[in-house]
PDB file of C-alpha atoms in Angstrom:
ATOM      1  CA  MET A  83     389.821  32.083 204.377  1.00 48.00           C
ATOM      2  CA  GLY A  84     390.255  34.975 202.359  1.00 52.00           C
ATOM      3  CA  LYS A  85     387.633  37.690 201.290  1.00 55.00           C
ATOM      4  CA  THR A  86     386.327  37.061 198.311  1.00 63.00           C
ATOM      5  CA  LYS A  87     384.207  39.729 196.305  1.00 55.00           C
ATOM      6  CA  ASN A  88     381.147  39.652 197.355  1.00 61.00           C
ATOM      7  CA  ASP A  89     382.386  40.295 201.880  1.00 62.00           C
ATOM      8  CA  ASN A  90     384.186  42.938 200.247  1.00 61.00           C
ATOM      9  CA  PHE A  91     380.881  44.268 198.763  1.00 59.00           C
ATOM     10  CA  ALA A  92     379.240  44.179 201.992  1.00 67.00           C
ATOM     11  CA  ASN A  93     381.678  45.855 203.635  1.00 64.00           C
ATOM     12  CA  LEU A  94     382.217  48.837 201.159  1.00 57.00           C
ATOM     13  CA  ALA A  95     378.026  48.939 201.090  1.00 62.00           C
ATOM     14  CA  ALA A  96     377.891  48.531 205.477  1.00 66.00           C
ATOM     15  CA  ALA A  97     380.747  51.674 205.642  1.00 62.00           C
ATOM     16  CA  ALA A  98     378.699  53.951 203.267  1.00 63.00           C
ATOM     17  CA  ALA A  99     375.141  53.197 204.525  1.00 69.00           C
ATOM     18  CA  LYS A 100     376.125  54.204 208.070  1.00 68.00           C
ATOM     19  CA  ALA A 101     378.091  56.967 206.334  1.00 65.00           C
ATOM     20  CA  THR A 102     374.970  58.077 204.425  1.00 71.00           C
ATOM     21  CA  ALA A 103     373.113  57.095 208.378  1.00 73.00           C
ATOM     22  CA  GLU A 104     376.090  60.252 209.730  1.00 72.00           C
ATOM     23  CA  PHE A 105     375.316  62.303 207.554  1.00 72.00           C
ATOM     24  CA  ARG A 106     372.088  61.966 207.885  1.00 79.00           C
ATOM     25  CA  GLN A 107     372.034  63.052 210.958  1.00 80.00           C
ATOM     26  CA  GLY A 108     374.343  66.565 209.840  1.00 80.00           C
ATOM     27  CA  LEU A 109     372.239  67.444 207.412  1.00 84.00           C
ATOM     28  CA  ALA A 110     368.897  67.793 210.619  1.00 87.00           C
ATOM     29  CA  ALA A 111     370.953  69.303 212.720  1.00 89.00           C
ATOM     30  CA  ILE A 112     371.001  71.668 210.525  1.00 90.00           C
ATOM     31  CA  ARG A 113     367.254  71.933 209.305  1.00 91.00           C
ATOM     32  CA  GLU A 114     366.300  71.830 212.948  1.00 93.00           C
ATOM     33  CA  LYS A 115     368.562  74.802 214.020  1.00 94.00           C
ATOM     34  CA  ILE A 116     366.575  76.212 210.997  1.00 95.00           C
ATOM     35  CA  TYR A 117     363.432  75.129 212.273  1.00 95.00           C
ATOM     36  CA  ALA A 118     363.762  77.340 215.792  1.00 96.00           C
ATOM     37  CA  ALA A 119     365.260  79.259 213.996  1.00 96.00           C
ATOM     38  CA  LYS A 120     362.212  80.188 212.233  1.00 96.00           C
ATOM     39  CA  LYS A 121     359.676  79.627 215.463  1.00 97.00           C
ATOM     40  CA  GLU A 122     361.515  81.796 216.863  1.00 97.00           C
ATOM     41  CA  ARG A 123     361.366  84.844 214.820  1.00 97.00           C
ATOM     42  CA  SER A 124     357.527  84.232 214.840  1.00 97.00           C
ATOM     43  CA  ARG A 125     357.429  84.400 218.093  1.00 97.00           C
ATOM     44  CA  ILE A 126     358.945  87.953 217.710  1.00 97.00           C
ATOM     45  CA  ALA A 127     357.344  89.419 215.588  1.00 97.00           C
ATOM     46  CA  HIS A 128     354.270  88.712 217.045  1.00 97.00           C
ATOM     47  CA  LEU A 129     355.138  90.007 221.561  1.00 97.00           C
ATOM     48  CA  PRO A 130     352.558  92.480 221.913  1.00 96.00           C
ATOM     49  CA  VAL A 131     354.516  96.271 222.511  1.00 96.00           C
ATOM     50  CA  ASP A 132     356.030  97.637 225.769  1.00 96.00           C
ATOM     51  CA  LEU A 133     353.265 100.053 227.938  1.00 96.00           C
ATOM     52  CA  GLU A 134     355.389 102.715 227.747  1.00 96.00           C
ATOM     53  CA  THR A 135     354.722 103.132 223.163  1.00 96.00           C
ATOM     54  CA  ALA A 136     350.776 101.744 223.770  1.00 96.00           C
ATOM     55  CA  GLU A 137     351.158 104.365 226.218  1.00 97.00           C
ATOM     56  CA  ASN A 138     351.901 107.103 223.240  1.00 97.00           C
ATOM     57  CA  ARG A 139     350.025 105.873 220.688  1.00 96.00           C
ATOM     58  CA  ILE A 140     346.791 106.162 222.901  1.00 97.00           C
ATOM     59  CA  ALA A 141     348.441 109.969 223.192  1.00 96.00           C
ATOM     60  CA  ASP A 142     348.295 110.088 219.860  1.00 96.00           C
ATOM     61  CA  TRP A 143     344.433 108.459 219.103  1.00 95.00           C
ATOM     62  CA  LEU A 144     343.055 110.995 221.893  1.00 95.00           C
ATOM     63  CA  ALA A 145     344.618 114.523 219.992  1.00 94.00           C
ATOM     64  CA  GLY A 146     343.305 113.966 217.124  1.00 93.00           C
ATOM     65  CA  GLU A 147     340.263 112.755 218.423  1.00 90.00           C
ATOM     66  CA  LEU A 148     340.268 115.631 220.224  1.00 90.00           C
ATOM     67  CA  ALA A 149     340.653 118.116 218.391  1.00 89.00           C
ATOM     68  CA  PHE A 150     338.417 116.636 215.409  1.00 86.00           C
ATOM     69  CA  SER A 151     335.417 116.376 217.971  1.00 82.00           C
ATOM     70  CA  ASN A 152     336.279 119.914 218.923  1.00 79.00           C
ATOM     71  CA  ARG A 153     336.734 121.440 215.669  1.00 76.00           C
ATOM     72  CA  ARG A 154     333.104 123.166 216.517  1.00 69.00           C
ATOM     73  CA  GLY A 155     333.615 124.706 219.115  1.00 71.00           C
ATOM     74  CA  SER A 156     331.325 125.249 222.075  1.00 74.00           C
ATOM     75  CA  ILE A 157     328.552 124.514 222.961  1.00 73.00           C
ATOM     76  CA  SER A 158     327.852 127.048 225.180  1.00 76.00           C
ATOM     77  CA  GLU A 159     327.049 130.426 223.039  1.00 76.00           C
ATOM     78  CA  TYR A 160     324.340 128.345 221.892  1.00 74.00           C
ATOM     79  CA  PHE A 161     321.766 128.520 224.547  1.00 77.00           C
ATOM     80  CA  LEU A 162     322.560 132.348 224.575  1.00 83.00           C
ATOM     81  CA  PHE A 163     321.376 132.783 221.628  1.00 79.00           C
ATOM     82  CA  PRO A 164     318.328 135.045 221.179  1.00 85.00           C
ATOM     83  CA  ASP A 165     314.897 132.167 220.604  1.00 84.00           C
ATOM     84  CA  ASP A 166     314.741 133.328 216.796  1.00 83.00           C
ATOM     85  CA  ARG A 167     317.943 131.995 216.538  1.00 82.00           C
ATOM     86  CA  PHE A 168     317.992 129.830 218.514  1.00 77.00           C
ATOM     87  CA  GLU A 169     315.406 128.115 217.116  1.00 79.00           C
ATOM     88  CA  ARG A 170     317.162 128.188 213.644  1.00 80.00           C
ATOM     89  CA  ARG A 171     320.860 127.729 215.018  1.00 77.00           C
ATOM     90  CA  LYS A 172     318.047 123.759 216.557  1.00 73.00           C
ATOM     91  CA  PRO A 173     319.875 121.580 213.525  1.00 72.00           C
ATOM     92  CA  ASP A 174     323.404 123.311 214.086  1.00 75.00           C
ATOM     93  CA  LEU A 175     323.146 121.956 218.387  1.00 72.00           C
ATOM     94  CA  ILE A 176     322.531 118.746 217.842  1.00 72.00           C
ATOM     95  CA  GLY A 177     325.660 117.614 216.018  1.00 71.00           C
ATOM     96  CA  ASN A 178     327.779 119.627 217.667  1.00 78.00           C
ATOM     97  CA  PHE A 179     326.248 118.314 221.547  1.00 79.00           C
ATOM     98  CA  GLU A 180     327.221 114.726 219.639  1.00 81.00           C
ATOM     99  CA  ASP A 181     330.677 115.797 219.162  1.00 81.00           C
ATOM    100  CA  LYS A 182     330.746 117.682 222.298  1.00 81.00           C
ATOM    101  CA  VAL A 183     329.737 113.803 224.471  1.00 86.00           C
ATOM    102  CA  ARG A 184     333.712 112.757 222.323  1.00 87.00           C
ATOM    103  CA  TYR A 185     334.575 115.503 223.491  1.00 87.00           C
ATOM    104  CA  TYR A 186     334.697 114.600 227.014  1.00 87.00           C
ATOM    105  CA  LEU A 187     334.140 110.990 226.931  1.00 92.00           C
ATOM    106  CA  ALA A 188     337.124 110.695 224.993  1.00 93.00           C
ATOM    107  CA  LYS A 189     339.346 111.433 227.742  1.00 92.00           C
ATOM    108  CA  THR A 190     337.404 108.137 230.373  1.00 94.00           C
ATOM    109  CA  VAL A 191     337.853 105.860 226.793  1.00 94.00           C
ATOM    110  CA  ALA A 192     341.631 107.136 227.398  1.00 96.00           C
ATOM    111  CA  GLU A 193     342.138 106.580 231.004  1.00 96.00           C
ATOM    112  CA  GLN A 194     340.048 102.848 230.824  1.00 97.00           C
ATOM    113  CA  VAL A 195     341.771 101.943 227.860  1.00 96.00           C
ATOM    114  CA  LYS A 196     345.505 102.108 229.069  1.00 96.00           C
ATOM    115  CA  CYS A 197     343.994 100.750 232.608  1.00 96.00           C
ATOM    116  CA  ASP A 198     342.632  97.752 230.077  1.00 97.00           C
ATOM    117  CA  CYS A 199     346.231  97.048 228.435  1.00 96.00           C
ATOM    118  CA  ALA A 200     348.683  98.015 231.648  1.00 96.00           C
ATOM    119  CA  ASP A 201     346.482  95.350 232.094  1.00 97.00           C
ATOM    120  CA  ALA A 202     346.865  92.674 229.337  1.00 96.00           C
ATOM    121  CA  LEU A 203     350.867  92.942 230.012  1.00 96.00           C
ATOM    122  CA  ARG A 204     350.672  92.360 233.522  1.00 95.00           C
ATOM    123  CA  GLY A 205     352.636  89.051 233.324  1.00 94.00           C
ATOM    124  CA  THR A 206     353.454  88.859 229.522  1.00 94.00           C
ATOM    125  CA  GLU A 207     356.272  89.717 227.514  1.00 96.00           C
ATOM    126  CA  CYS A 208     356.274  92.608 225.326  1.00 96.00           C
ATOM    127  CA  ILE A 209     358.994  94.335 223.002  1.00 96.00           C
ATOM    128  CA  THR A 210     360.168  97.898 222.101  1.00 96.00           C
ATOM    129  CA  GLU A 211     359.639  98.272 218.599  1.00 96.00           C
ATOM    130  CA  ASP A 212     363.585  99.176 218.241  1.00 97.00           C
ATOM    131  CA  VAL A 213     364.049  95.776 219.952  1.00 97.00           C
ATOM    132  CA  ARG A 214     362.050  94.461 217.866  1.00 97.00           C
ATOM    133  CA  THR A 215     363.362  95.040 214.839  1.00 97.00           C
ATOM    134  CA  LYS A 216     367.261  94.885 215.960  1.00 97.00           C
ATOM    135  CA  ARG A 217     366.000  90.864 217.425  1.00 97.00           C
ATOM    136  CA  LEU A 218     364.533  90.024 213.942  1.00 98.00           C
ATOM    137  CA  ALA A 219     367.752  91.469 212.024  1.00 97.00           C
ATOM    138  CA  GLU A 220     369.404  89.557 213.904  1.00 97.00           C
ATOM    139  CA  ILE A 221     367.112  86.368 213.117  1.00 97.00           C
ATOM    140  CA  ASP A 222     367.039  86.482 209.904  1.00 95.00           C
ATOM    141  CA  ALA A 223     371.408  87.156 209.388  1.00 94.00           C
ATOM    142  CA  GLU A 224     370.895  83.590 210.786  1.00 94.00           C
ATOM    143  CA  ILE A 225     368.192  81.444 209.567  1.00 94.00           C
ATOM    144  CA  SER A 226     369.705  83.663 205.901  1.00 92.00           C
ATOM    145  CA  ASP A 227     374.098  81.620 207.409  1.00 91.00           C
ATOM    146  CA  LEU A 228     372.098  78.414 208.447  1.00 92.00           C
ATOM    147  CA  GLU A 229     369.927  77.964 204.903  1.00 91.00           C
ATOM    148  CA  ARG A 230     373.314  78.225 203.546  1.00 90.00           C
ATOM    149  CA  ALA A 231     375.532  76.175 205.438  1.00 88.00           C
ATOM    150  CA  GLU A 232     372.274  73.363 204.718  1.00 88.00           C
ATOM    151  CA  GLU A 233     372.906  73.931 200.817  1.00 88.00           C
ATOM    152  CA  ARG A 234     376.705  73.587 200.987  1.00 86.00           C
ATOM    153  CA  LEU A 235     376.583  70.339 202.247  1.00 84.00           C
ATOM    154  CA  ILE A 236     373.844  69.719 199.785  1.00 85.00           C
ATOM    155  CA  ARG A 237     376.505  70.381 196.799  1.00 84.00           C
ATOM    156  CA  ALA A 238     378.372  68.092 198.295  1.00 81.00           C
ATOM    157  CA  ALA A 239     376.210  65.672 198.582  1.00 78.00           C
ATOM    158  CA  GLU A 240     375.233  65.579 195.460  1.00 78.00           C
ATOM    159  CA  ALA A 241     378.799  66.199 194.112  1.00 77.00           C
ATOM    160  CA  ALA A 242     379.088  62.426 195.729  1.00 73.00           C
ATOM    161  CA  GLY A 243     376.739  61.225 193.906  1.00 71.00           C
ATOM    162  CA  LEU A 244     373.613  61.836 196.505  1.00 71.00           C
ATOM    163  CA  VAL A 245     369.987  62.806 195.605  1.00 69.00           C
ATOM    164  CA  ALA A 246     370.528  65.115 198.009  1.00 74.00           C
ATOM    165  CA  PRO A 247     366.788  66.766 198.654  1.00 80.00           C
ATOM    166  CA  ARG A 248     365.821  69.539 199.454  1.00 86.00           C
ATOM    167  CA  ARG A 249     363.120  71.449 201.263  1.00 85.00           C
ATOM    168  CA  ALA A 250     359.718  72.614 198.754  1.00 85.00           C
ATOM    169  CA  ASP A 251     360.530  76.411 200.993  1.00 86.00           C
ATOM    170  CA  ALA A 252     364.723  76.955 200.646  1.00 83.00           C
ATOM    171  CA  SER A 253     366.123  80.053 200.229  1.00 83.00           C
ATOM    172  CA  PRO A 254     366.204  81.266 196.713  1.00 84.00           C
ATOM    173  CA  GLU A 255     368.642  83.362 197.870  1.00 84.00           C
ATOM    174  CA  ALA A 256     370.685  79.792 199.361  1.00 84.00           C
ATOM    175  CA  LEU A 257     370.575  78.548 196.887  1.00 81.00           C
ATOM    176  CA  LEU A 258     372.103  80.646 194.432  1.00 81.00           C
ATOM    177  CA  SER A 259     374.633  81.672 197.144  1.00 77.00           C
ATOM    178  CA  GLU A 260     378.106  81.353 196.008  1.00 71.00           C
ATOM    179  CA  ASP A 261     380.213  78.109 198.021  1.00 61.00           C
ATOM    180  CA  ASP A 262     382.114  80.374 200.466  1.00 56.00           C
ATOM    181  CA  ASP A 263     379.857  83.433 200.916  1.00 51.00           C
ATOM    182  CA  THR A 264     378.822  80.748 204.259  1.00 54.00           C
ATOM    183  CA  VAL A 265     379.340  82.935 208.135  1.00 54.00           C
ATOM    184  CA  LEU A 266     379.138  80.998 210.844  1.00 56.00           C
ATOM    185  CA  SER A 267     379.342  80.057 214.646  1.00 61.00           C
ATOM    186  CA  GLU A 268     382.468  77.945 215.272  1.00 60.00           C
ATOM    187  CA  VAL A 269     379.900  75.729 216.382  1.00 53.00           C
ATOM    188  CA  ASP A 270     378.348  75.299 212.925  1.00 62.00           C
ATOM    189  CA  ARG A 271     381.256  75.936 210.752  1.00 64.00           C
ATOM    190  CA  ALA A 272     382.690  72.337 212.902  1.00 67.00           C
ATOM    191  CA  GLU A 273     379.511  70.978 212.802  1.00 62.00           C
ATOM    192  CA  LEU A 274     379.052  71.346 208.456  1.00 65.00           C
ATOM    193  CA  GLU A 275     381.888  70.488 208.669  1.00 68.00           C
ATOM    194  CA  ARG A 276     382.264  66.747 210.134  1.00 67.00           C
ATOM    195  CA  ALA A 277     378.616  66.879 208.362  1.00 66.00           C
ATOM    196  CA  GLU A 278     380.665  67.564 204.604  1.00 66.00           C
ATOM    197  CA  GLU A 279     384.315  64.660 205.763  1.00 68.00           C
ATOM    198  CA  ARG A 280     381.187  62.568 205.469  1.00 63.00           C
ATOM    199  CA  VAL A 281     379.352  62.813 202.420  1.00 62.00           C
ATOM    200  CA  ARG A 282     383.454  62.413 201.216  1.00 62.00           C
ATOM    201  CA  ARG A 283     383.586  59.455 203.296  1.00 61.00           C
ATOM    202  CA  ILE A 284     380.460  57.528 201.080  1.00 56.00           C
ATOM    203  CA  ALA A 285     381.697  59.071 197.596  1.00 54.00           C
ATOM    204  CA  GLY A 286     385.538  57.528 198.621  1.00 57.00           C
ATOM    205  CA  GLY A 287     383.668  53.769 199.391  1.00 50.00           C
ATOM    206  CA  GLY A 288     383.900  53.459 196.019  1.00 43.00           C
ATOM    207  CA  SER A 289     380.911  53.678 192.964  1.00 38.00           C
ATOM    208  CA  HIS A 290     376.849  53.118 194.093  1.00 39.00           C
ATOM    209  CA  GLU A 291     374.106  54.657 192.847  1.00 38.00           C
ATOM    210  CA  ALA A 292     372.376  57.701 194.118  1.00 39.00           C
ATOM    211  CA  THR A 293     370.929  57.351 196.706  1.00 40.00           C
ATOM    212  CA  ASP A 294     368.376  59.650 198.976  1.00 42.00           C
ATOM    213  CA  PHE A 295     369.246  59.774 202.136  1.00 40.00           C
ATOM    214  CA  ASP A 296     365.339  61.920 203.084  1.00 42.00           C
ATOM    215  CA  GLY A 297     363.723  60.011 202.295  1.00 38.00           C
ATOM    216  CA  GLY A 298     360.958  62.562 201.990  1.00 38.00           C
ATOM    217  CA  PRO A 299     360.188  65.055 199.177  1.00 35.00           C
ATOM    218  CA  ILE A 300     362.525  66.252 196.386  1.00 31.00           C
ATOM    219  CA  LEU A 301     362.273  68.966 195.304  1.00 35.00           C
ATOM    220  CA  GLU A 302     364.439  68.360 191.435  1.00 33.00           C
ATOM    221  CA  MET A 303     366.569  71.484 190.473  1.00 32.00           C
ATOM    222  CA  ALA A 304     366.804  72.162 187.439  1.00 30.00           C
TER     223      ALA A 304
END
């Protein structure tokens, strides 16, 4: 018995559904990479600095504290004044004495803070600011490439007549980017091209109504 129109329609619908499901997997794979890269970025951004950096900060703080608390000079001269002058200068002595307490305690506090920092960093991943800056720049570039690849894939889906959902936090730069300015690794590019091929298979499967293949909130484009 020959195939009926209903059979042909069912076959086309099944093929489109399969291709749509495969496309969803491709889009999800790119988004998983985006989420993973953003998570890594947050981790790197919040790592503590290394002990050397902390000790340099403590040294800078100590130098400023010593300079401030020693601004009035020695207090020994007060105790060498004649009685009448000593009595007149007692109010000054009180203020200067407080500064001297800060001056002598500052060194002790600085050494203790160094020990506390070393204890806090023991067994903990830390990073220099130069390395942090470099890693964040690398991750930002990776996220940018992935988001442009995501947008390229969504545009391909829309060209095939599908309603392609955009993330609510989609990058404005990616939304406005040109199709050919995405720089990806060979693995990511191959994955993107496979996903685009799935879109072409959907488009070639016959006319059909627009399909939302993500099921989540859709950010409609003006």
